[in-house]
Amino acid sequence: MKKFYITTPIYYVNDQPHLGHAYTTVAADVLARYHRLLGEEVWFLTGTDEHGSKVAEAAEKAKMEPLKFCDLYSSKYKMLWDRLSVEYSDYIRTTEERHIDGVTKFMNILKEKDAIYEGKYEGLYCRGCEKFLTEKELVDGKCPDHQREPEHLSEKNYFFKLKDYQENVKKLVETNEILVEPARIKKELLGLLNQGLEDFSVSRESVKWGIPIPFNPGQVIYVWVEAVQNYITALGFGSKDEKKLKKFWPANVQLMAKDIIKFHAIYWPAMLLAAGIDVPREIFAHGFFTIDGQKMSKSLGNVIDPNDLIDKFGCDATRYLLLSQFPFGQDGDLKVDKFKEQYNAYLANGVGNLASRVLNMVEKYNDGKVPKRQPSEATDAWANIVKAHWEEKFLEKEKIFEYLESWARVMKRMDEEIEQIKPWELAKKGEQEKLERYLWAWLEVLRHLGWMIYPFMPDAAKKLLSKLGTYEREKSERFTQLTEWGRIKPGDKVNKGEALFPRI
Ligand code: MSP
């Protein structure tokens, strides 16, 4: 069985989860669900990043023990993923023993392989980013992302010999052995690699909340260095049982926004090369969205709580609304005040209305039963349309937006055909055969639509397929069967029931 390992970044627990976190995690869930439908063995990892000065500071402010604070905030992420129907396979927290053990082993390997040396670090440090900044990166002396002046840090540190590995990383990226997507991001990354990079510091003397460097417990491991290792510690790296690691690593897709691409596509592969571990197959950096033109960040205070959207629109619609705003992989602006309009246009009046229209007609004109199948030119054309959609394999290429557009075209065409065929007139004229021919085809297209929306809106998909009477029969089947044409069964009872998406 083909395996598919997909990861999201692990999110900082210094604050509540926001819409940016939901965007990546829902996208990963969509891809994971799709790959499960394909029949692959999917492992989907998400989790929380809990060490470092930023988290320690937030805990102190809340007058809480760091670990208690992490427990609380990590659970908020978990609760949100439950509310958003995110079906992860594992959830890693960097304060867990399994992570600490794995990281300790990894750092020892780097030391043994002579990839780490002792040195002194002086520089400007932004706690918001948890990274060193150069003078060039500052705007008016401040970190442009966090609007605060960086601190001057000077301390003894351990360094990783990035310079020794950057040529190899460059080759892997150039030859797509590490596929960096989209192409624009790959280009930027190669630009960085061509400029040449400095060795980077992997420890902190002044930070207390972290995992001690095994060969110098007076220092903790730089939070980014240990965080990226979650992708293998969660699979059991460094434990007695590395079965999962053998099975699922290297990751097929590591998903994130472009803000953290350098850590993932340069530092992380370089560390893996040094340790003699395989590098990930693909790193996909989606765009960053702004809210009314401004970067959304915890530090800037213009943050949207995804829970509020779920309260208003429900889980499925929130998932859909998040991913349907702009092409996945590009930057975009999120206009949350337009969500209601879009919900009504694409869900209530879109897929929801289409389903009720067809099911209503089947109840009215065919006693609520799937009519007999009568192949004809018009209905065969539908077979080709849905086949074309599936054959594009959009979601195997992370073309989330294109997938949504393609399914919207299917819906629009069906709407137009209903207007053109005017089934109500066929019924009046007694042209029952022709009427049934179309009703059968439309029901079958609805079945395909049900599976098309499933990765995005699992609940609505289940409801739609249950209305068509196919869900119980099909739920354990896989892609090749589900996407065949002509599986709706004549004589089966359909049930219009309640609206899939009540108008708001
Ligand atoms: N803890 C690190 C990641 C370590 S991974 C080994 C971190 N955490 S974070 O909480 O800041 O999350 C950053 C990620 O959140 C982004 O890469 C992206 O996945 C998501 N997003 C946060 N804001 C976002 C937008 N405004 N737009 C799109 N994605 C956003 O960095």
mmCIF file of N, CA and C in Angstrom, residues 35-148:
data_model
loop_
_atom_site.group_PDB
_atom_site.id
_atom_site.type_symbol
_atom_site.label_atom_id
_atom_site.label_comp_id
_atom_site.label_asym_id
_atom_site.label_seq_id
_atom_site.Cartn_x
_atom_site.Cartn_y
_atom_site.Cartn_z
ATOM 1 N N HIS A 35 -6.115 11.798 0.051
ATOM 2 C CA HIS A 35 -5.199 10.655 -0.104
ATOM 3 C C HIS A 35 -5.762 9.393 0.546
ATOM 4 N N ARG A 36 -6.559 9.563 1.592
ATOM 5 C CA ARG A 36 -7.221 8.382 2.174
ATOM 6 C C ARG A 36 -8.220 7.810 1.185
ATOM 7 N N LEU A 37 -8.941 8.716 0.514
ATOM 8 C CA LEU A 37 -9.885 8.237 -0.505
ATOM 9 C C LEU A 37 -9.159 7.473 -1.605
ATOM 10 N N LEU A 38 -7.950 7.936 -1.920
ATOM 11 C CA LEU A 38 -7.167 7.244 -2.954
ATOM 12 C C LEU A 38 -6.789 5.834 -2.520
ATOM 13 N N GLY A 39 -6.944 5.568 -1.238
ATOM 14 C CA GLY A 39 -6.619 4.233 -0.737
ATOM 15 C C GLY A 39 -5.203 4.154 -0.188
ATOM 16 N N GLU A 40 -4.550 5.311 -0.014
ATOM 17 C CA GLU A 40 -3.187 5.296 0.515
ATOM 18 C C GLU A 40 -3.211 5.204 2.048
ATOM 19 N N GLU A 41 -2.103 4.730 2.591
ATOM 20 C CA GLU A 41 -2.002 4.718 4.045
ATOM 21 C C GLU A 41 -1.461 6.085 4.474
ATOM 22 N N VAL A 42 -2.351 6.861 5.098
ATOM 23 C CA VAL A 42 -2.030 8.261 5.377
ATOM 24 C C VAL A 42 -1.606 8.441 6.826
ATOM 25 N N TRP A 43 -0.557 9.207 7.020
ATOM 26 C CA TRP A 43 -0.186 9.647 8.363
ATOM 27 C C TRP A 43 -0.160 11.164 8.345
ATOM 28 N N PHE A 44 -0.965 11.767 9.201
ATOM 29 C CA PHE A 44 -1.126 13.224 9.186
ATOM 30 C C PHE A 44 -0.746 13.742 10.573
ATOM 31 N N LEU A 45 0.332 14.520 10.588
ATOM 32 C CA LEU A 45 0.855 15.002 11.872
ATOM 33 C C LEU A 45 0.659 16.504 12.029
ATOM 34 N N THR A 46 0.180 16.883 13.200
ATOM 35 C CA THR A 46 0.180 18.296 13.564
ATOM 36 C C THR A 46 0.575 18.367 15.043
ATOM 37 N N GLY A 47 0.650 19.560 15.600
ATOM 38 C CA GLY A 47 1.023 19.642 17.007
ATOM 39 C C GLY A 47 1.392 21.049 17.421
ATOM 40 N N THR A 48 2.055 21.148 18.578
ATOM 41 C CA THR A 48 2.393 22.474 19.098
ATOM 42 C C THR A 48 3.858 22.574 19.505
ATOM 43 N N ASP A 49 4.369 23.798 19.322
ATOM 44 C CA ASP A 49 5.773 24.147 19.540
ATOM 45 C C ASP A 49 5.793 24.909 20.873
ATOM 46 N N GLU A 50 6.398 24.312 21.900
ATOM 47 C CA GLU A 50 6.120 24.818 23.240
ATOM 48 C C GLU A 50 7.306 25.399 24.012
ATOM 49 N N HIS A 51 8.498 25.349 23.405
ATOM 50 C CA HIS A 51 9.655 25.900 24.127
ATOM 51 C C HIS A 51 10.020 27.301 23.627
ATOM 52 N N GLY A 52 11.043 27.859 24.238
ATOM 53 C CA GLY A 52 11.573 29.143 23.778
ATOM 54 C C GLY A 52 11.119 30.307 24.633
ATOM 55 N N SER A 53 11.785 31.437 24.420
ATOM 56 C CA SER A 53 11.548 32.575 25.299
ATOM 57 C C SER A 53 10.175 33.188 25.093
ATOM 58 N N LYS A 54 9.658 33.075 23.860
ATOM 59 C CA LYS A 54 8.347 33.672 23.583
ATOM 60 C C LYS A 54 7.255 32.994 24.423
ATOM 61 N N VAL A 55 7.299 31.669 24.471
ATOM 62 C CA VAL A 55 6.301 30.934 25.256
ATOM 63 C C VAL A 55 6.538 31.177 26.751
ATOM 64 N N ALA A 56 7.821 31.162 27.159
ATOM 65 C CA ALA A 56 8.133 31.376 28.573
ATOM 66 C C ALA A 56 7.623 32.741 29.032
ATOM 67 N N GLU A 57 7.804 33.734 28.180
ATOM 68 C CA GLU A 57 7.351 35.090 28.502
ATOM 69 C C GLU A 57 5.826 35.142 28.673
ATOM 70 N N ALA A 58 5.140 34.474 27.746
ATOM 71 C CA ALA A 58 3.671 34.477 27.804
ATOM 72 C C ALA A 58 3.186 33.786 29.078
ATOM 73 N N ALA A 59 3.862 32.704 29.476
ATOM 74 C CA ALA A 59 3.472 31.977 30.689
ATOM 75 C C ALA A 59 3.678 32.859 31.915
ATOM 76 N N GLU A 60 4.792 33.568 31.892
ATOM 77 C CA GLU A 60 5.118 34.433 33.028
ATOM 78 C C GLU A 60 4.074 35.540 33.169
ATOM 79 N N LYS A 61 3.718 36.081 32.035
ATOM 80 C CA LYS A 61 2.705 37.138 32.023
ATOM 81 C C LYS A 61 1.380 36.623 32.590
ATOM 82 N N ALA A 62 1.067 35.370 32.262
ATOM 83 C CA ALA A 62 -0.190 34.778 32.741
ATOM 84 C C ALA A 62 -0.037 34.243 34.167
ATOM 85 N N LYS A 63 1.144 34.439 34.746
ATOM 86 C CA LYS A 63 1.461 33.941 36.089
ATOM 87 C C LYS A 63 1.182 32.441 36.199
ATOM 88 N N MET A 64 1.651 31.724 35.204
ATOM 89 C CA MET A 64 1.457 30.275 35.222
ATOM 90 C C MET A 64 2.780 29.572 35.023
ATOM 91 N N GLU A 65 2.857 28.350 35.528
ATOM 92 C CA GLU A 65 4.011 27.486 35.256
ATOM 93 C C GLU A 65 4.073 27.264 33.754
ATOM 94 N N PRO A 66 5.269 27.302 33.159
ATOM 95 C CA PRO A 66 5.321 27.150 31.695
ATOM 96 C C PRO A 66 4.585 25.911 31.177
ATOM 97 N N LEU A 67 4.803 24.762 31.828
ATOM 98 C CA LEU A 67 4.176 23.554 31.307
ATOM 99 C C LEU A 67 2.649 23.593 31.435
ATOM 100 N N LYS A 68 2.172 24.150 32.558
ATOM 101 C CA LYS A 68 0.712 24.266 32.746
ATOM 102 C C LYS A 68 0.128 25.181 31.665
ATOM 103 N N PHE A 69 0.880 26.240 31.416
ATOM 104 C CA PHE A 69 0.464 27.196 30.393
ATOM 105 C C PHE A 69 0.398 26.505 29.020
ATOM 106 N N CYS A 70 1.439 25.708 28.719
ATOM 107 C CA CYS A 70 1.478 24.977 27.441
ATOM 108 C C CYS A 70 0.317 23.991 27.354
ATOM 109 N N ASP A 71 0.027 23.310 28.464
ATOM 110 C CA ASP A 71 -1.091 22.356 28.473
ATOM 111 C C ASP A 71 -2.376 23.070 28.047
ATOM 112 N N LEU A 72 -2.569 24.234 28.652
ATOM 113 C CA LEU A 72 -3.794 24.983 28.396
ATOM 114 C C LEU A 72 -3.888 25.404 26.929
ATOM 115 N N TYR A 73 -2.805 26.004 26.431
ATOM 116 C CA TYR A 73 -2.884 26.541 25.072
ATOM 117 C C TYR A 73 -2.821 25.457 24.008
ATOM 118 N N SER A 74 -2.091 24.393 24.296
ATOM 119 C CA SER A 74 -2.059 23.289 23.335
ATOM 120 C C SER A 74 -3.459 22.681 23.222
ATOM 121 N N SER A 75 -4.161 22.628 24.353
ATOM 122 C CA SER A 75 -5.505 22.033 24.312
ATOM 123 C C SER A 75 -6.472 22.908 23.507
ATOM 124 N N LYS A 76 -6.184 24.198 23.447
ATOM 125 C CA LYS A 76 -7.054 25.072 22.637
ATOM 126 C C LYS A 76 -6.916 24.742 21.151
ATOM 127 N N TYR A 77 -5.686 24.415 20.762
ATOM 128 C CA TYR A 77 -5.489 23.990 19.363
ATOM 129 C C TYR A 77 -6.246 22.688 19.105
ATOM 130 N N LYS A 78 -6.080 21.758 20.036
ATOM 131 C CA LYS A 78 -6.730 20.451 19.861
ATOM 132 C C LYS A 78 -8.241 20.613 19.750
ATOM 133 N N MET A 79 -8.789 21.470 20.613
ATOM 134 C CA MET A 79 -10.241 21.666 20.588
ATOM 135 C C MET A 79 -10.669 22.274 19.261
ATOM 136 N N LEU A 80 -9.850 23.199 18.779
ATOM 137 C CA LEU A 80 -10.197 23.817 17.502
ATOM 138 C C LEU A 80 -10.168 22.777 16.377
ATOM 139 N N TRP A 81 -9.151 21.917 16.383
ATOM 140 C CA TRP A 81 -9.074 20.905 15.308
ATOM 141 C C TRP A 81 -10.260 19.953 15.391
ATOM 142 N N ASP A 82 -10.708 19.658 16.601
ATOM 143 C CA ASP A 82 -11.901 18.815 16.718
ATOM 144 C C ASP A 82 -13.116 19.517 16.127
ATOM 145 N N ARG A 83 -13.245 20.779 16.455
ATOM 146 C CA ARG A 83 -14.409 21.518 15.943
ATOM 147 C C ARG A 83 -14.350 21.666 14.428
ATOM 148 N N LEU A 84 -13.128 21.643 13.872
ATOM 149 C CA LEU A 84 -12.990 21.800 12.420
ATOM 150 C C LEU A 84 -12.907 20.454 11.699
ATOM 151 N N SER A 85 -13.246 19.371 12.421
ATOM 152 C CA SER A 85 -13.193 18.015 11.842
ATOM 153 C C SER A 85 -11.840 17.689 11.223
ATOM 154 N N VAL A 86 -10.780 18.120 11.882
ATOM 155 C CA VAL A 86 -9.438 17.795 11.398
ATOM 156 C C VAL A 86 -9.086 16.405 11.927
ATOM 157 N N GLU A 87 -8.903 15.482 11.000
ATOM 158 C CA GLU A 87 -8.621 14.096 11.392
ATOM 159 C C GLU A 87 -7.133 13.820 11.360
ATOM 160 N N TYR A 88 -6.411 14.335 12.356
ATOM 161 C CA TYR A 88 -4.967 14.072 12.351
ATOM 162 C C TYR A 88 -4.710 12.664 12.865
ATOM 163 N N SER A 89 -3.547 12.110 12.491
ATOM 164 C CA SER A 89 -3.199 10.765 12.964
ATOM 165 C C SER A 89 -2.446 10.858 14.283
ATOM 166 N N ASP A 90 -1.711 11.955 14.455
ATOM 167 C CA ASP A 90 -0.942 12.113 15.685
ATOM 168 C C ASP A 90 -0.779 13.603 15.958
ATOM 169 N N TYR A 91 -0.622 13.914 17.238
ATOM 170 C CA TYR A 91 -0.498 15.304 17.662
ATOM 171 C C TYR A 91 0.724 15.360 18.570
ATOM 172 N N ILE A 92 1.741 16.068 18.117
ATOM 173 C CA ILE A 92 2.985 16.085 18.912
ATOM 174 C C ILE A 92 3.114 17.401 19.666
ATOM 175 N N ARG A 93 3.558 17.287 20.900
ATOM 176 C CA ARG A 93 3.876 18.489 21.688
ATOM 177 C C ARG A 93 5.356 18.392 22.016
ATOM 178 N N THR A 94 6.060 19.509 21.845
ATOM 179 C CA THR A 94 7.514 19.436 22.002
ATOM 180 C C THR A 94 7.941 19.305 23.465
ATOM 181 N N THR A 95 6.975 19.412 24.392
ATOM 182 C CA THR A 95 7.325 19.180 25.793
ATOM 183 C C THR A 95 7.151 17.703 26.163
ATOM 184 N N GLU A 96 6.715 16.895 25.211
ATOM 185 C CA GLU A 96 6.538 15.464 25.501
ATOM 186 C C GLU A 96 7.898 14.768 25.560
ATOM 187 N N GLU A 97 7.913 13.732 26.377
ATOM 188 C CA GLU A 97 9.163 12.981 26.552
ATOM 189 C C GLU A 97 9.679 12.392 25.243
ATOM 190 N N ARG A 98 8.742 11.880 24.432
ATOM 191 C CA ARG A 98 9.164 11.247 23.176
ATOM 192 C C ARG A 98 9.917 12.247 22.289
ATOM 193 N N HIS A 99 9.489 13.506 22.337
ATOM 194 C CA HIS A 99 10.174 14.526 21.534
ATOM 195 C C HIS A 99 11.541 14.837 22.152
ATOM 196 N N ILE A 100 11.551 15.034 23.445
ATOM 197 C CA ILE A 100 12.805 15.383 24.128
ATOM 198 C C ILE A 100 13.846 14.271 23.916
ATOM 199 N N ASP A 101 13.407 13.011 24.026
ATOM 200 C CA ASP A 101 14.330 11.886 23.824
ATOM 201 C C ASP A 101 14.887 11.873 22.400
ATOM 202 N N GLY A 102 13.998 12.054 21.450
ATOM 203 C CA GLY A 102 14.416 12.021 20.041
ATOM 204 C C GLY A 102 15.375 13.155 19.732
ATOM 205 N N VAL A 103 15.061 14.334 20.235
ATOM 206 C CA VAL A 103 15.901 15.504 19.969
ATOM 207 C C VAL A 103 17.282 15.304 20.600
ATOM 208 N N THR A 104 17.307 14.759 21.809
ATOM 209 C CA THR A 104 18.581 14.522 22.489
ATOM 210 C C THR A 104 19.447 13.586 21.642
ATOM 211 N N LYS A 105 18.809 12.548 21.106
ATOM 212 C CA LYS A 105 19.571 11.620 20.272
ATOM 213 C C LYS A 105 20.068 12.318 19.004
ATOM 214 N N PHE A 106 19.204 13.097 18.399
ATOM 215 C CA PHE A 106 19.556 13.791 17.153
ATOM 216 C C PHE A 106 20.752 14.722 17.375
ATOM 217 N N MET A 107 20.716 15.475 18.484
ATOM 218 C CA MET A 107 21.804 16.429 18.747
ATOM 219 C C MET A 107 23.112 15.684 19.005
ATOM 220 N N ASN A 108 23.010 14.549 19.685
ATOM 221 C CA ASN A 108 24.223 13.758 19.915
ATOM 222 C C ASN A 108 24.813 13.259 18.593
ATOM 223 N N ILE A 109 23.925 12.875 17.685
ATOM 224 C CA ILE A 109 24.410 12.407 16.378
ATOM 225 C C ILE A 109 25.135 13.544 15.658
ATOM 226 N N LEU A 110 24.509 14.743 15.675
ATOM 227 C CA LEU A 110 25.146 15.881 15.000
ATOM 228 C C LEU A 110 26.531 16.151 15.584
ATOM 229 N N LYS A 111 26.619 16.019 16.909
ATOM 230 C CA LYS A 111 27.903 16.273 17.575
ATOM 231 C C LYS A 111 28.922 15.197 17.160
ATOM 232 N N GLU A 112 28.453 13.938 17.193
ATOM 233 C CA GLU A 112 29.358 12.837 16.807
ATOM 234 C C GLU A 112 29.854 12.988 15.382
ATOM 235 N N LYS A 113 28.984 13.477 14.520
ATOM 236 C CA LYS A 113 29.356 13.615 13.103
ATOM 237 C C LYS A 113 30.140 14.902 12.873
ATOM 238 N N ASP A 114 30.436 15.574 13.953
ATOM 239 C CA ASP A 114 31.249 16.769 13.875
ATOM 240 C C ASP A 114 30.573 17.908 13.090
ATOM 241 N N ALA A 115 29.254 17.947 13.176
ATOM 242 C CA ALA A 115 28.519 19.001 12.457
ATOM 243 C C ALA A 115 28.251 20.201 13.365
ATOM 244 N N ILE A 116 28.702 20.097 14.633
ATOM 245 C CA ILE A 116 28.449 21.160 15.610
ATOM 246 C C ILE A 116 29.764 21.593 16.259
ATOM 247 N N TYR A 117 29.938 22.873 16.429
ATOM 248 C CA TYR A 117 31.141 23.367 17.125
ATOM 249 C C TYR A 117 30.761 24.509 18.063
ATOM 250 N N GLU A 118 31.673 24.849 18.962
ATOM 251 C CA GLU A 118 31.381 25.890 19.939
ATOM 252 C C GLU A 118 31.876 27.248 19.442
ATOM 253 N N GLY A 119 31.104 28.283 19.669
ATOM 254 C CA GLY A 119 31.521 29.617 19.229
ATOM 255 C C GLY A 119 30.828 30.694 20.041
ATOM 256 N N LYS A 120 30.941 31.933 19.566
ATOM 257 C CA LYS A 120 30.319 33.021 20.296
ATOM 258 C C LYS A 120 29.342 33.726 19.368
ATOM 259 N N TYR A 121 28.194 34.049 19.900
ATOM 260 C CA TYR A 121 27.227 34.723 19.048
ATOM 261 C C TYR A 121 26.958 36.130 19.521
ATOM 262 N N GLU A 122 26.978 37.046 18.573
ATOM 263 C CA GLU A 122 26.564 38.414 18.872
ATOM 264 C C GLU A 122 25.603 38.830 17.802
ATOM 265 N N GLY A 123 24.491 39.381 18.190
ATOM 266 C CA GLY A 123 23.564 39.819 17.157
ATOM 267 C C GLY A 123 22.279 40.367 17.727
ATOM 268 N N LEU A 124 21.377 40.722 16.803
ATOM 269 C CA LEU A 124 20.084 41.286 17.189
ATOM 270 C C LEU A 124 19.054 40.174 17.157
ATOM 271 N N TYR A 125 18.332 40.053 18.251
ATOM 272 C CA TYR A 125 17.409 38.939 18.375
ATOM 273 C C TYR A 125 15.984 39.439 18.559
ATOM 274 N N CYS A 126 15.057 38.923 17.737
ATOM 275 C CA CYS A 126 13.635 39.275 17.932
ATOM 276 C C CYS A 126 12.941 38.092 18.580
ATOM 277 N N ARG A 127 12.369 38.338 19.735
ATOM 278 C CA ARG A 127 11.666 37.255 20.432
ATOM 279 C C ARG A 127 10.380 36.869 19.728
ATOM 280 N N GLY A 128 9.780 37.843 19.050
ATOM 281 C CA GLY A 128 8.552 37.557 18.304
ATOM 282 C C GLY A 128 8.809 36.485 17.257
ATOM 283 N N CYS A 129 9.892 36.644 16.494
ATOM 284 C CA CYS A 129 10.248 35.668 15.448
ATOM 285 C C CYS A 129 11.003 34.490 16.037
ATOM 286 N N GLU A 130 11.536 34.642 17.221
ATOM 287 C CA GLU A 130 12.472 33.675 17.806
ATOM 288 C C GLU A 130 13.640 33.466 16.847
ATOM 289 N N LYS A 131 14.188 34.580 16.316
ATOM 290 C CA LYS A 131 15.367 34.411 15.468
ATOM 291 C C LYS A 131 16.205 35.683 15.447
ATOM 292 N N PHE A 132 17.464 35.497 15.011
ATOM 293 C CA PHE A 132 18.355 36.635 14.867
ATOM 294 C C PHE A 132 18.016 37.382 13.592
ATOM 295 N N LEU A 133 18.106 38.709 13.663
ATOM 296 C CA LEU A 133 17.838 39.527 12.482
ATOM 297 C C LEU A 133 19.099 40.294 12.124
ATOM 298 N N THR A 134 19.236 40.647 10.856
ATOM 299 C CA THR A 134 20.356 41.496 10.466
ATOM 300 C C THR A 134 19.855 42.935 10.428
ATOM 301 N N GLU A 135 20.780 43.905 10.455
ATOM 302 C CA GLU A 135 20.415 45.327 10.400
ATOM 303 C C GLU A 135 19.529 45.596 9.182
ATOM 304 N N LYS A 136 19.884 44.919 8.080
ATOM 305 C CA LYS A 136 19.167 45.136 6.816
ATOM 306 C C LYS A 136 17.687 44.775 6.914
ATOM 307 N N GLU A 137 17.397 43.805 7.764
ATOM 308 C CA GLU A 137 16.010 43.347 7.861
ATOM 309 C C GLU A 137 15.126 44.283 8.683
ATOM 310 N N LEU A 138 15.745 45.203 9.418
ATOM 311 C CA LEU A 138 14.958 46.078 10.293
ATOM 312 C C LEU A 138 14.332 47.241 9.513
ATOM 313 N N VAL A 139 13.184 47.684 9.984
ATOM 314 C CA VAL A 139 12.554 48.880 9.419
ATOM 315 C C VAL A 139 12.429 49.873 10.574
ATOM 316 N N ASP A 140 13.038 51.031 10.402
ATOM 317 C CA ASP A 140 13.120 52.028 11.479
ATOM 318 C C ASP A 140 13.631 51.404 12.769
ATOM 319 N N GLY A 141 14.606 50.551 12.648
ATOM 320 C CA GLY A 141 15.209 49.944 13.835
ATOM 321 C C GLY A 141 14.358 48.860 14.482
ATOM 322 N N LYS A 142 13.208 48.534 13.847
ATOM 323 C CA LYS A 142 12.316 47.550 14.469
ATOM 324 C C LYS A 142 12.116 46.334 13.567
ATOM 325 N N CYS A 143 11.746 45.220 14.196
ATOM 326 C CA CYS A 143 11.378 44.037 13.424
ATOM 327 C C CYS A 143 10.087 44.371 12.682
ATOM 328 N N PRO A 144 10.082 44.258 11.350
ATOM 329 C CA PRO A 144 8.891 44.676 10.606
ATOM 330 C C PRO A 144 7.668 43.808 10.923
ATOM 331 N N ASP A 145 7.883 42.574 11.323
ATOM 332 C CA ASP A 145 6.744 41.699 11.603
ATOM 333 C C ASP A 145 6.171 41.920 12.997
ATOM 334 N N HIS A 146 7.007 42.339 13.937
ATOM 335 C CA HIS A 146 6.520 42.432 15.312
ATOM 336 C C HIS A 146 6.562 43.839 15.893
ATOM 337 N N GLN A 147 6.989 44.784 15.063
ATOM 338 C CA GLN A 147 6.989 46.192 15.478
ATOM 339 C C GLN A 147 7.683 46.405 16.808
ATOM 340 N N ARG A 148 8.729 45.613 17.054
ATOM 341 C CA ARG A 148 9.482 45.904 18.273
ATOM 342 C C ARG A 148 10.980 45.862 17.984
#
